[in-house]
Amino acid sequence: MTPKAAAAKAAAETNRYSYIETMKKAIVVGATSGIGKELAILLANNNYQVGITGRRSELLAELQELKPGKFVASVFDVTDINTMPQNLTKLVNELGGLDLLIISSGTGDLNPSLDPQIENQTNAVNVTGFTAVADWAFNFFEQQKSGHLAAITSIAGLRGGRHAPAYNASKAYQINYLQGLRQKAVNLKLPIFITDARPGFVDTPMAKGEGLFWVASPKKAALQIYRAIESKCKVVYITKRWRLIAFIIKHLPGFLYNRM
């Protein structure tokens, strides 16, 4: 290789690493399918280096193949709260930093018979796992003095629901927890932003039951969530028309709501 060619190659490598360093860094917890997967793709298309997590390694590998070099995968379960912090720390080190963490992992099922196994699994993911990830992220951003935590909760968290009691209750927990973290950030006087994305019905396996309406595609839901994150919105309903339903749910008298 001639000296000129060697110099050109060295310059190209320097530019490549410089570009990687200037890219924003994000982690999507629960990126194997649905909204989480679409958000990961959107971030990768918008100058983010993205850490993707989930329980199913084959689905994370498929996502990596879509955008070679843009994703760093980590296989773990959010309910394993003993190893989760180490996994996230390792992922941040591989990314070279962290600007944004999105909690997209979640579960829930119709449970008219109040099967304890369904309720306990819902709480394990949506409460215990969610709390562990949210706390890790907030502590990281507090130490860093900046950052953005976003989470996909649900309009179901506004009131209780007879079809899936643990799901509604766990989403109410998430909504209130995020509000607590937002208040904590303000009290600390730090630029740590908290975004609470509350979808209605989205065309994923999570959407169960009859009479579903205003069902959004995962891509449309992800795009609106991404825009809300970029705008640093505190609360956003997905899709936007669900704000009307949220208003009705909040203000419907209890004696009427209980008959639904």
Coordinates of C-alpha atoms in Angstrom, one line a residue:
M1 CA 0.0 0.0 0.0
T2 CA 1.4 3.4 -1.0
P3 CA 1.9 6.1 1.7
K4 CA -0.9 8.1 0.1
A5 CA -3.3 5.1 0.1
A6 CA -2.4 4.3 3.7
A7 CA -3.1 7.9 4.8
A8 CA -6.4 7.9 3.0
K9 CA -7.4 4.7 4.7
A10 CA -6.4 6.1 8.1
A11 CA -8.4 9.2 7.5
A12 CA -11.4 7.2 6.5
E13 CA -11.2 5.1 9.7
T14 CA -10.8 8.3 11.8
N15 CA -13.9 9.8 10.2
R16 CA -15.9 6.6 10.7
Y17 CA -15.1 6.4 14.4
S18 CA -15.7 10.1 14.7
Y19 CA -19.1 9.6 13.2
I20 CA -19.9 6.8 15.5
E21 CA -19.0 8.9 18.5
T22 CA -21.3 11.7 17.4
M23 CA -24.3 9.4 17.0
K24 CA -26.8 9.5 19.7
K25 CA -27.1 6.4 21.8
A26 CA -30.4 4.7 22.8
I27 CA -31.6 1.5 24.3
V28 CA -35.0 -0.1 23.6
V29 CA -35.9 -2.6 26.3
G30 CA -38.3 -5.0 24.6
A31 CA -37.3 -4.6 21.0
T32 CA -38.1 -8.1 19.6
S33 CA -41.5 -7.2 18.1
G34 CA -44.4 -4.7 17.9
I35 CA -43.9 -1.1 18.9
G36 CA -40.4 -1.7 20.4
K37 CA -39.1 -3.2 17.2
E38 CA -40.5 -0.3 15.1
L39 CA -39.0 2.3 17.5
A40 CA -35.6 0.6 17.3
I41 CA -35.8 0.8 13.5
L42 CA -36.9 4.5 13.6
L43 CA -34.0 5.4 15.9
A44 CA -31.5 3.6 13.8
N45 CA -32.8 5.6 10.8
N46 CA -32.4 8.8 12.7
N47 CA -28.7 8.9 13.7
Y48 CA -29.0 6.7 16.7
Q49 CA -26.8 3.7 17.7
V50 CA -29.3 1.4 19.3
G51 CA -29.0 -1.2 22.0
I52 CA -31.8 -3.7 21.7
T53 CA -32.9 -6.2 24.3
G54 CA -35.4 -9.0 24.7
R55 CA -35.7 -12.6 25.7
R56 CA -35.7 -14.1 22.1
S57 CA -32.2 -14.0 20.6
E58 CA -33.4 -15.1 17.2
L59 CA -35.7 -12.0 16.8
L60 CA -32.9 -9.7 18.0
A61 CA -30.6 -11.2 15.4
E62 CA -33.2 -10.7 12.7
L63 CA -33.4 -7.0 13.7
Q64 CA -29.7 -6.7 13.5
E65 CA -29.7 -8.0 10.0
L66 CA -32.0 -5.2 8.9
K67 CA -29.5 -2.5 9.8
P68 CA -26.0 -4.0 10.0
G69 CA -23.8 -2.0 12.4
K70 CA -26.6 0.1 13.9
F71 CA -27.8 -2.4 16.6
V72 CA -26.1 -3.9 19.6
A73 CA -28.1 -6.8 21.1
S74 CA -28.4 -8.0 24.6
V75 CA -30.5 -11.0 25.5
F76 CA -32.1 -10.9 28.9
D77 CA -35.4 -10.9 30.8
V78 CA -36.5 -7.8 32.7
T79 CA -37.9 -9.9 35.5
D80 CA -34.4 -11.2 36.3
I81 CA -33.7 -8.1 38.3
N82 CA -30.4 -9.5 39.8
T83 CA -28.6 -9.6 36.4
M84 CA -30.5 -6.8 34.6
P85 CA -28.3 -3.9 35.9
Q86 CA -25.1 -5.6 34.8
N87 CA -26.6 -6.4 31.4
L88 CA -27.7 -2.7 30.9
T89 CA -24.3 -1.4 32.0
K90 CA -22.5 -3.7 29.6
L91 CA -24.8 -2.6 26.8
V92 CA -24.1 1.1 27.5
N93 CA -20.4 0.4 27.5
E94 CA -20.7 -1.3 24.1
L95 CA -22.7 1.6 22.8
G96 CA -20.2 4.1 24.1
G97 CA -22.8 6.1 26.1
L98 CA -26.5 6.6 26.6
D99 CA -28.9 9.5 25.8
L100 CA -32.2 7.7 25.7
L101 CA -33.8 4.6 27.2
I102 CA -37.2 3.4 26.1
I103 CA -39.1 0.7 28.2
S104 CA -41.2 -1.1 25.7
S105 CA -41.3 -4.5 27.5
G106 CA -44.7 -5.4 28.9
T107 CA -47.3 -8.1 29.1
G108 CA -50.9 -8.6 30.0
D109 CA -53.8 -11.0 29.2
L110 CA -57.5 -11.2 29.6
N111 CA -58.2 -12.9 32.9
P112 CA -61.9 -13.1 33.8
S113 CA -61.3 -16.1 36.1
L114 CA -58.6 -14.2 38.0
D115 CA -55.9 -16.9 37.4
P116 CA -53.1 -16.0 39.8
Q117 CA -50.4 -17.2 37.4
I118 CA -51.6 -14.6 34.8
E119 CA -51.9 -11.8 37.4
N120 CA -48.5 -12.6 38.9
Q121 CA -46.7 -12.8 35.6
T122 CA -48.2 -9.4 34.6
N123 CA -47.0 -7.8 37.8
A124 CA -43.6 -9.4 37.5
V125 CA -43.0 -7.8 34.1
N126 CA -45.0 -4.6 34.3
V127 CA -44.2 -3.7 38.0
T128 CA -41.1 -5.4 39.2
G129 CA -39.2 -5.5 35.9
F130 CA -40.4 -2.0 34.9
T131 CA -39.3 -0.6 38.2
A132 CA -35.8 -2.2 38.1
V133 CA -35.2 -0.8 34.6
A134 CA -36.7 2.7 35.3
D135 CA -34.6 3.0 38.5
W136 CA -31.4 1.9 36.8
A137 CA -32.0 4.4 33.9
F138 CA -32.8 7.3 36.2
N139 CA -29.8 6.7 38.4
F140 CA -27.6 6.5 35.4
F141 CA -29.0 9.8 34.0
E142 CA -28.7 11.4 37.4
Q143 CA -25.0 10.5 37.6
Q144 CA -24.6 11.7 34.0
K145 CA -26.5 14.9 34.8
S146 CA -28.8 14.4 31.7
G147 CA -30.8 11.9 29.8
H148 CA -34.3 10.9 28.6
L149 CA -36.4 8.0 29.9
A150 CA -39.5 7.0 27.9
A151 CA -41.9 4.2 28.6
I152 CA -44.9 2.7 26.9
T153 CA -47.7 2.5 29.4
S154 CA -51.4 2.4 28.3
I155 CA -54.6 4.2 28.4
A156 CA -55.8 1.2 30.4
G157 CA -53.8 2.6 33.4
L158 CA -56.3 5.5 33.8
R159 CA -58.9 3.3 35.6
G160 CA -59.4 -0.3 36.7
G161 CA -60.7 -2.9 34.4
R162 CA -62.6 -6.1 35.0
H163 CA -61.2 -8.0 32.0
A164 CA -57.6 -7.7 33.0
P165 CA -57.3 -6.3 36.5
A166 CA -53.6 -6.7 36.9
Y167 CA -52.8 -5.2 33.5
N168 CA -54.8 -2.0 34.2
A169 CA -53.4 -1.8 37.8
S170 CA -49.8 -2.3 36.6
K171 CA -50.2 0.4 34.0
A172 CA -51.6 2.8 36.6
Y173 CA -48.5 2.0 38.6
Q174 CA -46.2 2.8 35.7
I175 CA -48.0 6.1 35.0
N176 CA -47.6 7.2 38.6
Y177 CA -44.1 6.0 38.8
L178 CA -43.1 8.0 35.8
Q179 CA -44.7 11.0 37.3
G180 CA -42.7 10.5 40.5
L181 CA -39.5 10.3 38.5
R182 CA -40.4 13.5 36.6
Q183 CA -41.0 15.3 39.9
K184 CA -37.7 13.9 41.1
A185 CA -35.8 15.3 38.1
V186 CA -37.4 18.7 38.5
N187 CA -36.4 18.7 42.2
L188 CA -32.8 17.8 41.3
K189 CA -32.8 20.6 38.7
L190 CA -31.4 18.3 36.1
P191 CA -32.3 18.0 32.4
I192 CA -33.7 14.5 32.7
F193 CA -36.8 14.1 30.6
I194 CA -39.6 11.6 31.2
T195 CA -42.0 10.7 28.5
D196 CA -45.1 8.6 29.2
A197 CA -46.6 7.2 26.0
R198 CA -50.1 5.9 26.5
P199 CA -51.4 3.8 23.6
G200 CA -55.0 2.8 23.0
F201 CA -55.3 -0.3 20.7
V202 CA -52.3 -1.2 18.6
D203 CA -52.2 -4.1 16.2
T204 CA -50.0 -6.4 18.3
P205 CA -50.6 -9.6 20.3
M206 CA -51.3 -7.4 23.3
A207 CA -54.6 -6.1 21.7
K208 CA -57.2 -8.7 22.8
G209 CA -60.9 -8.8 23.1
E210 CA -63.9 -8.0 20.9
G211 CA -65.1 -4.6 19.6
L212 CA -61.6 -3.1 19.2
F213 CA -61.6 0.3 17.5
W214 CA -59.1 2.9 16.3
V215 CA -56.5 0.2 16.1
A216 CA -53.2 1.7 15.0
S217 CA -50.4 -0.2 13.2
P218 CA -47.1 -0.6 15.2
K219 CA -45.4 1.6 12.7
K220 CA -47.9 4.5 13.1
A221 CA -47.7 4.1 16.9
A222 CA -43.9 4.1 16.9
L223 CA -43.7 7.2 14.7
Q224 CA -46.0 9.2 17.0
I225 CA -44.0 8.0 20.1
Y226 CA -40.7 8.9 18.4
R227 CA -42.0 12.4 17.6
A228 CA -43.2 12.8 21.2
I229 CA -39.7 11.8 22.4
E230 CA -38.0 14.2 20.1
S231 CA -40.3 16.9 21.3
K232 CA -39.6 15.9 24.9
C233 CA -43.4 15.5 25.6
K234 CA -44.3 14.6 29.1
V235 CA -47.5 12.6 28.2
V236 CA -48.7 11.5 24.8
Y237 CA -51.7 9.4 23.8
I238 CA -51.2 7.0 20.9
T239 CA -52.8 7.7 18.5
K240 CA -53.7 11.3 19.2
R241 CA -57.5 10.7 19.0
W242 CA -57.3 8.5 22.1
R243 CA -56.9 11.7 24.1
L244 CA -60.7 12.1 23.7
I245 CA -61.3 8.6 25.1
A246 CA -58.9 9.4 28.0
F247 CA -60.9 12.5 28.9
I248 CA -64.1 10.4 28.9
I249 CA -62.6 7.6 31.0
K250 CA -61.2 10.1 33.6
H251 CA -64.5 12.0 34.0
L252 CA -67.1 9.2 33.7
P253 CA -68.9 8.9 37.0
G254 CA -68.1 5.7 39.0
F255 CA -71.7 4.4 39.0
L256 CA -71.6 4.4 35.1
Y257 CA -68.0 3.2 34.8
N258 CA -68.7 0.2 37.1
R259 CA -71.6 -0.9 34.8
M260 CA -69.3 -1.2 31.7

